Amino acid sequence: MKIVVFTKAAVPLSSAIRIDPKTGTLIREGVPLTANVWDRDAVEFALKLRDRYGGEVIALSMAPPSGIPALESLIGMGVDRAILASDRAFAGADTWATAHVLAKTIEKFIPDYDLIVTGEETIDSTTAHIGAQTASWLGVPYVYYVYDAEIKGRTIVVRRFLEDEGVDEVYEVEMPAVVSVLKGSQVPREISLSRKLAARERIQTISNKELGLDPECVGLRGSPTVVAGMAPAVYPPRKKIVLQGESGEVARKLVEALKQEGIL
Amino acid sequence: MTCKLWPPVNKEEYKGVWVYLERDGDKRLKDVGLELLGKARELAQKLGNSEVGGVIVAGSEEMAREAIYHGADKVVIIDNPDLKTYTPMEYAEAIAQVVQKYKPEIFLIGATKRGRELAAYIANTLTTGITADCTALEVDPKTRDLLQIRPTFGGTQLATIRTPQRRPQMASVRPGVFPKPQRDTSRTGEIIVERVEIPTRRTRLVSIEKRIERDIADLPPVESADVVVAGGRGLGSAEGFKLLIDLAKLLNGTVGASLMAVRAGWAPHTRQIGQTGKTIRPRLYIAVGISGAIQHLMGITEAKTIVAINPDPHAPIMENADYAVVGDYKQILPALIEELRRLKNQR
């Protein structure tokens, strides 16, 4: 089994998010990045399959060099090796241009893959696009929100949960295939510090020199969607009337106010 | 100076605003598709009376008529016995073929779990862009670009996204974000059955079963109630919901829950309110012991009046409430219930 697991070096929400005023895209260069938290479910899922069926797990990420620590921590978790696709030309990519680079990297460097595993979504963009887009690039079947799987010959039998319908479904999918892992469905293993410290030699960095993609089809220029504006989210203004004190009194005031509003 | 992998697009050829109409089993359509037909009508008007279209996979004429009553002028039913059961790749391929044939200027998809699964594959197959989870959609009359507005970076920012060079322009929208239009049975439209061939099937559904989640009360769903009383981690235990249910019943409303309360197992998934749950638009929303993370606030922006009950006057929910009641819900709610009963008896 050759399993590729995607990870995004994401901007943890606690840190200051910086937006490029010219392009409206996220600045990731020089910002401390960590592996997207939901990718840990994906990594755990991939490692469990490897432990059961043998083979290797390769992490793949498109990021600036500051994305290396994220890959190191995944290697610390037990991933065998990692590929970082990093090039200034890739900066500012939307999900189409990102999936393009990921798919071409797989075709060139991991052509004999069996399975691609992604997290359900990223914590900083939450689009859940990349898995389906990569499946479309590679022309392979895919299933989202998976929490359990077994391999039967050339098919993977996946079990998934649709939260909004409250249903569990089982699918048989021919490999190679893409699956996204339901967030919070796995218990990610601990990171081994010694493995993490020795991780650097297991990371292969490639650039567009090796991939040879048309610069017009990657990064900001190769993105069909364009961020035309960015503004702080404003929520509708509220009255903010504070009521406190003895609860009977507070209840009376609140009921009176709601009567005035015509709600009661 | 554009990517050579993008087939040339003649924008003039793309007309109309189309919607993917997801089925809810084999009897009806999911509400989100109907909600999007309402928004599609509005956008179509702004684009100079364009046509509104809908796409149903393996649906019935009855469903198509329902779509017409809610605003569609034309509905395509994809007819292929192989597509009776949902599988992601095969559905996405079939929908992409129909969109390719009818060339809408805008194509909208309801961001249910299945909708999210399909949307990006369809967009990629059509070599166009897609914006996820839009909370507002406008058009720029000059360029006819769809302004796809979405919260990002944890809901702190609103991004406006365009797809200037590619058509169709695609966006997904979560259920409940736009109101469902009035059902008008006098509307007429065209129903077209398209026989679509799909490549050899590579995904098969083996089984499907409903998870039995115990509901906490025999009350209506949160997305259809006028009054919603919701509980969060501050309740301290599942017990706390008892008081909320009493209050909800008195107000002819229903109960909801924050993500934290659902994760704690105090309420079922179906009652979760917020970005990862339901978006609601009640007349009155009462948040009890909910801190008010941005993801939660995103689900209640359309509530007319918000009451928050929380011991912490600085909790974010208190900043986003019309009435911020500072105190312990175990004292406040019984007093409120008593006051409401008195009011009822007076009337």
Coordinates of C-alpha atoms in Angstrom, one line a residue:
Chain A
M1 CA 0.0 0.0 0.0
K2 CA 1.3 3.4 -1.0
I3 CA -0.7 6.1 0.8
V4 CA -0.3 9.8 0.2
V5 CA -1.6 12.0 2.9
F6 CA -2.2 15.7 2.2
T7 CA -1.4 18.3 4.7
K8 CA -1.8 22.1 4.8
A9 CA 0.7 24.2 6.7
A10 CA -2.1 26.4 8.0
V11 CA -2.2 29.6 9.9
P12 CA -3.3 28.8 13.4
L13 CA -6.1 31.2 14.2
S14 CA -4.5 32.4 17.3
S15 CA -1.7 34.1 15.4
A16 CA -2.1 37.3 13.6
I17 CA -3.5 36.7 10.1
R18 CA -1.9 38.9 7.5
I19 CA -3.6 39.5 4.2
D20 CA -1.7 40.7 1.2
P21 CA -3.5 44.0 0.4
K22 CA -2.8 43.7 -3.3
T23 CA -4.1 40.2 -3.8
G24 CA -6.4 39.6 -0.8
T25 CA -4.7 36.2 -0.3
L26 CA -3.2 34.9 2.9
I27 CA 0.4 35.7 3.5
R28 CA 2.1 32.4 4.7
E29 CA 5.7 33.4 4.2
G30 CA 7.5 34.2 7.4
V31 CA 4.4 33.3 9.5
P32 CA 4.7 30.4 11.9
L33 CA 2.6 27.6 10.4
T34 CA 1.4 24.4 11.9
A35 CA -0.1 21.3 10.3
N36 CA -3.9 21.9 9.9
V37 CA -5.4 20.3 13.0
W38 CA -7.9 18.2 11.0
D39 CA -5.1 16.7 9.0
R40 CA -4.0 14.8 12.1
D41 CA -7.2 12.7 11.7
A42 CA -6.1 12.0 8.1
V43 CA -2.6 11.0 9.2
E44 CA -3.8 8.7 11.9
F45 CA -6.2 7.0 9.5
A46 CA -3.4 6.5 7.0
L47 CA -1.0 5.2 9.6
K48 CA -3.6 2.7 10.8
L49 CA -4.0 1.3 7.3
R50 CA -0.3 1.1 6.9
D51 CA 0.1 -0.7 10.2
R52 CA -2.5 -3.2 9.2
Y53 CA -1.7 -3.8 5.5
G54 CA 2.0 -2.7 5.2
G55 CA 3.5 -0.2 2.8
E56 CA 4.4 3.4 3.3
V57 CA 2.7 6.7 4.1
I58 CA 4.0 9.8 2.3
A59 CA 2.9 13.3 3.4
L60 CA 2.5 15.9 0.7
S61 CA 2.2 19.6 1.1
M62 CA 2.3 22.7 -1.1
A63 CA 3.7 25.5 1.1
P64 CA 6.5 28.0 1.5
P65 CA 9.6 26.7 3.3
S66 CA 8.0 27.8 6.6
G67 CA 5.7 24.7 6.0
I68 CA 8.6 22.4 6.9
P69 CA 7.9 22.2 10.7
A70 CA 4.3 21.0 9.9
L71 CA 5.8 18.1 7.9
E72 CA 8.4 17.4 10.6
S73 CA 5.6 16.9 13.1
L74 CA 3.8 14.5 10.9
I75 CA 7.0 12.5 10.4
G76 CA 7.2 12.6 14.2
M77 CA 3.8 11.0 14.3
G78 CA 5.0 8.1 12.1
V79 CA 4.7 9.2 8.5
D80 CA 7.6 7.6 6.5
R81 CA 8.6 10.5 4.4
A82 CA 7.4 13.8 3.0
I83 CA 7.4 15.9 -0.1
L84 CA 7.2 19.7 0.0
A85 CA 6.2 21.4 -3.2
S86 CA 7.5 24.9 -2.8
D87 CA 8.0 27.6 -5.3
R88 CA 7.3 31.4 -5.3
A89 CA 5.3 30.7 -8.4
F90 CA 2.8 28.7 -6.4
A91 CA 2.0 31.5 -4.0
G92 CA -1.6 32.9 -3.8
A93 CA -3.1 29.8 -5.3
D94 CA -6.9 29.1 -5.0
T95 CA -8.0 25.5 -4.6
W96 CA -7.9 24.8 -8.4
A97 CA -4.3 25.8 -8.7
T98 CA -3.4 24.0 -5.5
A99 CA -5.0 20.8 -6.5
H100 CA -3.2 21.2 -9.9
V101 CA 0.3 21.2 -8.2
L102 CA -0.6 18.4 -5.8
A103 CA -2.0 16.2 -8.7
K104 CA 1.1 16.8 -10.9
T105 CA 3.5 16.1 -8.0
I106 CA 1.8 12.7 -7.4
E107 CA 1.9 11.9 -11.2
K108 CA 5.6 12.6 -11.3
F109 CA 6.9 11.5 -7.9
I110 CA 4.4 8.9 -6.6
P111 CA 2.8 7.5 -9.8
D112 CA 2.2 4.1 -8.2
Y113 CA 0.0 5.4 -5.3
D114 CA -3.0 3.4 -4.1
L115 CA -4.8 5.9 -1.9
I116 CA -4.8 9.7 -1.2
V117 CA -6.0 10.7 2.2
T118 CA -7.0 14.3 3.1
G119 CA -8.4 15.9 6.2
E120 CA -12.1 16.9 6.1
E121 CA -11.2 20.6 5.6
T122 CA -8.6 23.1 6.8
I123 CA -9.1 25.3 9.8
D124 CA -8.2 28.5 8.0
S125 CA -10.1 28.1 4.7
T126 CA -12.7 25.4 5.4
T127 CA -13.6 24.8 1.8
A128 CA -13.3 21.0 1.6
H129 CA -12.4 21.4 -2.0
I130 CA -9.0 19.9 -2.4
G131 CA -9.9 16.2 -2.1
A132 CA -12.6 16.3 -4.8
Q133 CA -10.5 18.6 -7.1
T134 CA -7.5 16.3 -6.9
A135 CA -9.8 13.3 -7.7
S136 CA -11.0 15.2 -10.7
W137 CA -7.4 16.0 -11.8
L138 CA -6.4 12.4 -11.5
G139 CA -9.7 11.0 -12.8
V140 CA -10.2 8.7 -9.8
P141 CA -13.2 8.0 -7.5
Y142 CA -13.5 9.6 -4.1
V143 CA -15.5 9.6 -0.9
Y144 CA -15.7 12.2 1.9
Y145 CA -16.2 12.0 5.7
V146 CA -14.7 8.5 6.1
Y147 CA -13.9 7.2 9.6
D148 CA -13.1 3.5 9.0
A149 CA -11.9 1.4 6.1
E150 CA -10.6 -2.0 5.1
I151 CA -8.7 -3.1 2.0
K152 CA -10.0 -6.0 -0.1
G153 CA -7.7 -6.7 -3.1
R154 CA -7.9 -3.6 -5.3
T155 CA -10.9 -2.1 -3.6
I156 CA -11.2 -0.1 -0.4
V157 CA -14.4 -0.5 1.6
V158 CA -15.0 2.7 3.4
R159 CA -17.5 3.6 6.2
R160 CA -18.5 7.2 6.4
F161 CA -20.9 9.4 8.4
L162 CA -23.1 12.2 7.0
E163 CA -23.6 14.5 10.0
D164 CA -26.5 16.4 8.5
E165 CA -28.6 13.3 7.6
G166 CA -27.4 11.3 10.5
V167 CA -26.6 8.3 8.3
D168 CA -23.7 5.8 8.1
E169 CA -22.9 4.6 4.6
V170 CA -20.6 1.9 3.4
Y171 CA -19.0 2.2 -0.1
E172 CA -16.8 -0.1 -2.1
V173 CA -14.3 2.1 -4.1
E174 CA -11.8 0.9 -6.7
M175 CA -8.3 2.1 -6.0
P176 CA -6.5 4.3 -6.7
A177 CA -8.9 6.6 -4.9
V178 CA -9.2 9.7 -2.7
V179 CA -10.8 9.7 0.7
S180 CA -11.3 12.6 3.2
V181 CA -11.4 11.7 6.9
L182 CA -14.2 12.9 9.1
K183 CA -12.8 15.4 11.5
G184 CA -12.5 14.4 15.1
S185 CA -13.1 10.7 14.2
Q186 CA -9.6 9.5 15.0
V187 CA -7.4 9.6 18.0
P188 CA -4.1 10.9 16.6
R189 CA -1.0 9.2 18.1
E190 CA 1.6 11.1 20.0
I191 CA 4.5 12.8 18.2
S192 CA 7.9 11.1 18.9
L193 CA 10.3 13.9 19.6
S194 CA 13.4 11.9 18.4
R195 CA 11.7 11.0 15.1
K196 CA 10.7 14.7 14.7
L197 CA 14.2 15.9 15.4
A198 CA 15.6 13.6 12.7
A199 CA 12.8 14.3 10.2
R200 CA 14.6 16.8 8.0
E201 CA 16.4 14.1 6.0
R202 CA 13.1 12.5 5.2
I203 CA 11.7 15.6 3.5
Q204 CA 12.2 16.1 -0.2
T205 CA 11.7 19.6 -1.4
I206 CA 10.7 20.1 -5.0
S207 CA 10.0 23.2 -7.0
N208 CA 8.5 24.0 -10.4
K209 CA 11.9 23.2 -11.9
E210 CA 11.2 19.6 -11.4
L211 CA 7.4 19.8 -12.2
G212 CA 7.8 22.1 -15.2
L213 CA 4.2 23.5 -14.9
D214 CA 3.2 26.5 -17.0
P215 CA 3.6 29.5 -14.6
E216 CA 0.3 30.7 -15.9
C217 CA -1.5 27.6 -14.5
V218 CA -0.2 27.8 -10.9
G219 CA -0.4 30.2 -8.0
L220 CA -2.3 33.4 -8.2
R221 CA -2.1 33.6 -12.0
G222 CA -3.4 30.1 -12.4
S223 CA -6.4 30.7 -10.1
P224 CA -9.8 30.9 -11.7
T225 CA -11.1 32.6 -8.6
V226 CA -9.8 36.0 -7.6
V227 CA -10.2 37.6 -4.2
A228 CA -11.6 41.0 -5.1
G229 CA -11.9 42.3 -1.5
M230 CA -11.5 41.5 2.1
A231 CA -13.2 43.2 5.0
P232 CA -13.6 42.4 8.7
A233 CA -16.8 40.4 9.2
V234 CA -19.4 42.7 10.8
Y235 CA -22.4 41.2 12.5
P236 CA -25.7 43.1 12.6
P237 CA -25.7 45.6 15.5
R238 CA -27.5 44.4 18.5
K239 CA -29.1 46.5 21.3
K240 CA -26.8 45.1 24.0
I241 CA -29.2 45.9 26.9
V242 CA -27.7 44.4 30.0
L243 CA -30.1 43.0 32.6
Q244 CA -28.8 41.8 36.0
G245 CA -29.8 41.5 39.6
E246 CA -32.5 39.5 41.4
S247 CA -33.8 36.9 39.0
G248 CA -37.5 37.6 39.5
E249 CA -36.9 41.2 38.7
V250 CA -34.7 40.3 35.6
A251 CA -37.4 37.9 34.3
R252 CA -40.1 40.6 34.6
K253 CA -38.0 43.2 32.8
L254 CA -37.1 40.7 30.0
V255 CA -40.8 39.7 29.5
E256 CA -41.8 43.3 29.5
A257 CA -39.2 44.2 26.9
L258 CA -40.2 41.2 24.7
K259 CA -43.8 42.3 24.9
Q260 CA -42.8 45.8 23.7
E261 CA -41.0 44.2 20.8
G262 CA -44.2 42.4 19.9
I263 CA -42.5 39.0 20.3
L264 CA -44.8 37.9 23.2
Chain B
M1 CA -1.6 35.4 -20.8
T2 CA -3.9 32.9 -19.4
C3 CA -3.4 29.2 -18.5
K4 CA -3.4 27.1 -21.6
L5 CA -5.2 24.3 -19.7
W6 CA -8.3 26.5 -19.6
P7 CA -10.4 25.9 -22.8
P8 CA -11.3 29.2 -24.3
V9 CA -14.6 30.6 -22.9
N10 CA -17.0 32.7 -24.9
K11 CA -18.9 34.4 -22.1
E12 CA -21.8 35.4 -24.5
E13 CA -22.7 31.7 -24.7
Y14 CA -23.4 31.3 -21.0
K15 CA -26.9 32.3 -19.9
G16 CA -29.1 31.8 -16.9
V17 CA -28.7 31.0 -13.3
W18 CA -28.9 27.3 -12.5
V19 CA -29.2 25.3 -9.3
Y20 CA -28.4 21.7 -8.3
L21 CA -31.5 20.3 -6.7
E22 CA -30.5 17.6 -4.2
R23 CA -33.1 14.9 -3.5
D24 CA -34.2 14.0 0.0
G25 CA -34.7 10.3 -0.6
D26 CA -37.0 9.6 -3.5
K27 CA -40.0 11.6 -2.6
R28 CA -39.0 15.2 -2.3
L29 CA -36.2 17.8 -2.8
K30 CA -34.1 19.1 0.0
D31 CA -35.0 22.6 1.1
V32 CA -31.6 24.1 0.3
G33 CA -32.2 23.7 -3.4
L34 CA -35.5 25.6 -3.2
E35 CA -33.8 28.3 -1.1
L36 CA -31.2 28.7 -3.9
L37 CA -33.9 28.9 -6.5
G38 CA -35.2 32.0 -4.7
K39 CA -31.7 33.6 -4.8
A40 CA -31.3 32.5 -8.4
R41 CA -34.5 34.4 -9.4
E42 CA -33.2 37.5 -7.8
L43 CA -29.8 37.2 -9.5
A44 CA -31.4 36.4 -12.8
Q45 CA -33.5 39.6 -12.6
K46 CA -30.4 41.6 -12.0
L47 CA -28.8 40.0 -15.0
G48 CA -31.7 41.2 -17.2
N49 CA -34.3 38.6 -16.8
S50 CA -32.2 35.5 -17.3
E51 CA -33.6 32.1 -17.1
V52 CA -33.6 30.1 -13.8
G53 CA -32.8 26.4 -14.2
G54 CA -32.5 23.3 -12.0
V55 CA -30.8 20.0 -12.3
I56 CA -32.1 16.8 -10.5
V57 CA -30.4 13.5 -10.6
A58 CA -32.8 10.6 -11.0
G59 CA -35.7 12.6 -9.8
S60 CA -39.5 12.6 -10.6
E61 CA -41.7 15.0 -12.5
E62 CA -43.4 15.8 -9.3
M63 CA -40.0 17.1 -7.9
A64 CA -39.4 19.1 -11.0
R65 CA -42.9 20.7 -10.7
E66 CA -42.1 21.6 -7.1
A67 CA -38.9 23.3 -8.3
I68 CA -41.0 25.3 -10.9
Y69 CA -43.4 26.4 -8.1
H70 CA -40.4 27.7 -6.2
G71 CA -38.9 29.7 -9.1
A72 CA -37.4 27.5 -11.8
D73 CA -38.2 28.1 -15.5
K74 CA -36.6 24.9 -16.7
V75 CA -35.8 21.7 -14.9
V76 CA -33.5 19.0 -16.2
I77 CA -34.1 15.5 -14.8
I78 CA -31.0 13.3 -15.4
D79 CA -32.4 9.9 -16.3
N80 CA -30.0 6.9 -15.9
P81 CA -31.1 3.9 -13.9
D82 CA -27.5 3.6 -12.8
L83 CA -27.9 6.8 -10.8
K84 CA -30.8 5.8 -8.6
T85 CA -28.3 5.5 -5.7
Y86 CA -25.9 8.3 -4.9
T87 CA -22.2 7.8 -5.4
P88 CA -19.9 10.9 -5.5
M89 CA -17.9 10.5 -8.7
E90 CA -20.7 9.2 -10.8
Y91 CA -23.1 12.0 -9.7
A92 CA -20.5 14.7 -10.2
E93 CA -19.7 13.5 -13.7
A94 CA -23.4 13.4 -14.7
I95 CA -24.2 16.8 -13.3
A96 CA -21.0 18.3 -15.0
Q97 CA -22.2 16.9 -18.3
V98 CA -25.6 18.6 -18.1
V99 CA -24.0 21.9 -16.9
Q100 CA -21.6 21.7 -19.8
K101 CA -24.5 21.3 -22.3
Y102 CA -26.8 24.0 -21.0
K103 CA -24.0 26.5 -20.2
P104 CA -25.4 28.5 -17.3
E105 CA -23.7 31.8 -16.4
I106 CA -24.0 30.9 -12.7
F107 CA -24.3 27.4 -11.1
L108 CA -25.2 27.2 -7.4
I109 CA -25.0 24.1 -5.2
G110 CA -26.4 23.6 -1.7
A111 CA -23.6 22.9 0.7
T112 CA -25.1 19.9 2.4
K113 CA -22.5 17.2 3.2
R114 CA -23.2 15.6 -0.1
G115 CA -23.3 18.9 -1.9
R116 CA -19.9 19.8 -0.6
E117 CA -18.6 16.5 -1.8
L118 CA -19.9 17.1 -5.3
A119 CA -19.2 20.8 -5.8
A120 CA -15.5 21.0 -6.2
Y121 CA -15.3 17.9 -8.5
I122 CA -17.9 19.5 -10.8
A123 CA -16.1 22.8 -10.9
N124 CA -12.8 21.1 -11.6
T125 CA -14.2 19.0 -14.4
L126 CA -15.7 22.2 -16.0
T127 CA -12.3 24.0 -15.5
T128 CA -13.9 26.8 -13.5
G129 CA -13.5 28.2 -10.0
I130 CA -15.7 27.6 -7.1
T131 CA -16.3 29.5 -3.8
A132 CA -17.4 27.5 -0.8
D133 CA -20.1 28.5 1.8
C134 CA -21.1 31.8 0.4
T135 CA -23.3 33.9 2.8
A136 CA -24.2 36.5 0.3
L137 CA -24.3 36.6 -3.5
E138 CA -24.5 39.8 -5.7
V139 CA -23.8 40.6 -9.3
D140 CA -21.6 43.3 -10.7
P141 CA -23.8 44.7 -13.5
K142 CA -20.8 46.0 -15.5
T143 CA -18.9 42.7 -15.8
R144 CA -21.8 40.3 -15.0
D145 CA -19.4 38.8 -12.5
L146 CA -21.0 37.0 -9.5
L147 CA -19.7 38.5 -6.3
Q148 CA -19.2 35.5 -4.1
I149 CA -19.1 36.6 -0.5
R150 CA -17.9 34.2 2.1
P151 CA -16.6 34.3 5.7
T152 CA -13.0 33.1 6.1
F153 CA -10.3 32.7 8.6
G154 CA -12.6 31.5 11.3
G155 CA -15.3 33.9 10.4
T156 CA -13.3 37.0 11.2
Q157 CA -13.1 38.2 7.6
L158 CA -15.5 38.4 4.8
A159 CA -13.9 37.8 1.4
T160 CA -15.5 38.9 -1.9
I161 CA -14.5 36.5 -4.6
R162 CA -14.9 36.7 -8.4
T163 CA -14.4 34.3 -11.3
P164 CA -13.6 36.9 -13.9
Q165 CA -12.4 34.7 -16.8
R166 CA -14.2 31.4 -16.4
R167 CA -17.8 30.3 -16.8
P168 CA -20.0 29.0 -15.2
Q169 CA -19.3 30.9 -12.0
M170 CA -19.9 28.4 -9.2
A171 CA -20.7 28.8 -5.5
S172 CA -21.9 26.6 -2.7
V173 CA -24.3 27.9 0.0
R174 CA -25.2 26.2 3.3
P175 CA -28.8 25.3 4.1
G176 CA -30.8 28.1 5.8
V177 CA -28.6 31.0 4.6
F178 CA -31.3 32.2 2.2
P179 CA -35.0 32.1 2.9
K180 CA -37.2 29.6 1.0
P181 CA -39.3 31.4 -1.6
Q182 CA -43.1 31.3 -1.5
R183 CA -44.6 28.3 -3.3
D184 CA -46.6 29.5 -6.2
T185 CA -48.6 26.8 -8.0
S186 CA -49.6 29.1 -10.8
R187 CA -46.0 29.1 -12.1
T188 CA -45.3 27.1 -15.2
G189 CA -42.0 25.9 -16.7
E190 CA -40.3 23.3 -18.9
I191 CA -39.3 19.8 -17.7
I192 CA -36.6 18.1 -19.8
V193 CA -35.5 14.5 -19.3
E194 CA -31.8 14.1 -20.3
R195 CA -30.4 10.6 -20.7
V196 CA -26.8 10.9 -19.5
E197 CA -24.1 8.3 -19.9
I198 CA -21.6 7.9 -17.2
P199 CA -18.2 6.2 -17.3
T200 CA -17.8 2.7 -15.9
R201 CA -18.9 2.8 -12.3
R202 CA -16.0 2.7 -9.8
T203 CA -17.9 3.4 -6.6
R204 CA -20.7 1.2 -5.2
L205 CA -23.0 1.8 -2.2
V206 CA -22.9 -1.3 0.0
S207 CA -25.2 -0.2 2.8
I208 CA -26.9 2.8 4.3
E209 CA -28.3 3.1 7.8
K210 CA -29.7 5.8 10.0
R211 CA -27.8 6.3 13.2
I212 CA -30.3 6.3 16.0
E213 CA -29.6 9.4 18.0
R214 CA -32.0 9.9 20.9
D215 CA -33.7 13.2 20.5
I216 CA -34.1 15.2 23.8
A217 CA -37.6 16.4 23.1
D218 CA -40.6 15.8 20.8
L219 CA -40.2 19.4 19.4
P220 CA -39.9 20.7 15.8
P221 CA -36.6 21.0 14.0
V222 CA -34.6 24.1 14.7
E223 CA -34.6 25.4 11.1
S224 CA -38.4 25.8 11.1
A225 CA -39.2 27.2 14.5
D226 CA -40.1 30.8 15.3
V227 CA -38.5 30.6 18.7
V228 CA -35.3 28.7 19.5
V229 CA -33.9 28.1 23.0
A230 CA -30.4 26.8 22.8
G231 CA -28.0 25.4 25.4
G232 CA -24.2 25.2 25.5
R233 CA -21.4 24.0 27.7
G234 CA -22.4 26.4 30.4
L235 CA -25.4 24.2 31.2
G236 CA -22.9 21.9 33.0
S237 CA -24.8 18.7 32.2
A238 CA -27.5 17.1 30.0
E239 CA -29.9 17.7 32.9
G240 CA -29.9 21.5 32.1
F241 CA -31.8 20.9 28.9
K242 CA -34.9 20.1 30.9
L243 CA -35.4 23.7 31.9
L244 CA -34.7 24.8 28.3
I245 CA -37.4 22.3 27.0
D246 CA -39.9 23.7 29.5
L247 CA -39.2 27.3 28.3
A248 CA -39.3 26.3 24.6
K249 CA -42.7 24.6 25.1
L250 CA -44.1 27.7 26.8
L251 CA -43.0 29.9 23.9
N252 CA -44.3 27.4 21.2
G253 CA -40.7 27.0 20.1
T254 CA -38.0 24.4 20.1
V255 CA -34.6 23.6 21.6
G256 CA -31.2 23.8 19.9
A257 CA -27.6 23.3 21.1
S258 CA -24.1 24.6 20.5
L259 CA -21.3 22.4 19.1
M260 CA -19.9 21.9 22.6
A261 CA -23.2 20.6 23.9
V262 CA -23.6 18.3 21.0
R263 CA -20.0 17.0 21.4
A264 CA -20.7 16.4 25.1
G265 CA -23.6 14.2 24.0
W266 CA -26.3 16.4 25.6
A267 CA -28.2 16.9 22.4
P268 CA -28.4 15.3 19.0
H269 CA -26.5 16.5 15.9
T270 CA -29.7 17.6 14.2
R271 CA -30.2 20.3 16.8
Q272 CA -26.7 21.9 16.4
I273 CA -26.7 25.6 15.5
G274 CA -23.7 27.4 13.9
Q275 CA -21.4 27.2 11.0
T276 CA -21.0 23.5 11.2
G277 CA -24.6 22.9 12.1
K278 CA -27.8 24.7 11.1
T279 CA -28.2 28.3 10.1
I280 CA -31.5 29.6 11.6
R281 CA -33.6 32.7 11.3
P282 CA -36.1 32.7 14.2
R283 CA -38.0 35.7 15.6
L284 CA -36.5 35.0 19.0
Y285 CA -33.3 33.2 19.9
I286 CA -32.4 32.5 23.5
A287 CA -28.8 31.3 24.1
V288 CA -28.3 29.7 27.5
G289 CA -24.7 29.0 28.7
I290 CA -23.3 29.5 25.2
S291 CA -20.1 31.5 25.0
G292 CA -20.7 32.6 21.4
A293 CA -17.7 31.5 19.3
I294 CA -17.7 33.1 15.9
Q295 CA -18.8 29.8 14.3
H296 CA -21.9 29.9 16.5
L297 CA -22.7 33.5 15.7
M298 CA -22.5 32.8 12.0
G299 CA -25.6 30.5 12.4
I300 CA -27.7 33.1 14.2
T301 CA -27.1 36.4 12.4
E302 CA -30.6 36.3 10.8
A303 CA -32.3 36.0 14.2
K304 CA -34.6 39.0 14.8
T305 CA -34.0 39.3 18.6
I306 CA -31.3 37.6 20.6
V307 CA -31.4 37.0 24.3
A308 CA -28.2 35.6 26.0
I309 CA -28.2 34.2 29.5
N310 CA -24.6 33.8 30.8
P311 CA -22.9 34.4 34.2
D312 CA -19.9 36.0 32.3
P313 CA -20.9 39.5 31.2
H314 CA -17.9 39.6 28.8
A315 CA -18.7 36.4 26.9
P316 CA -18.8 37.1 23.2
I317 CA -22.5 36.2 23.0
M318 CA -23.3 39.0 25.4
E319 CA -21.7 41.5 23.0
N320 CA -23.9 40.1 20.2
A321 CA -27.2 40.0 22.0
D322 CA -30.1 42.4 22.2
Y323 CA -30.7 41.4 25.9
A324 CA -27.7 40.2 27.8
V325 CA -28.9 38.6 31.0
V326 CA -26.0 38.3 33.5
G327 CA -26.6 35.4 35.9
D328 CA -27.0 31.7 36.6
Y329 CA -29.5 30.1 34.3
K330 CA -30.7 27.8 37.1
Q331 CA -32.2 30.8 38.8
I332 CA -33.1 32.9 35.7
L333 CA -35.0 30.3 33.8
P334 CA -37.4 29.2 36.5
A335 CA -38.2 32.9 37.2
L336 CA -38.7 33.5 33.5
I337 CA -40.9 30.4 33.1
E338 CA -43.0 31.6 36.1
E339 CA -43.3 35.1 34.6
L340 CA -44.4 33.6 31.2
R341 CA -47.0 31.4 32.9
R342 CA -48.4 34.4 34.7
L343 CA -48.6 36.3 31.4
K344 CA -50.4 33.3 29.8
N345 CA -53.0 33.2 32.6
Q346 CA -53.7 36.9 32.2
R347 CA -54.6 36.5 28.6

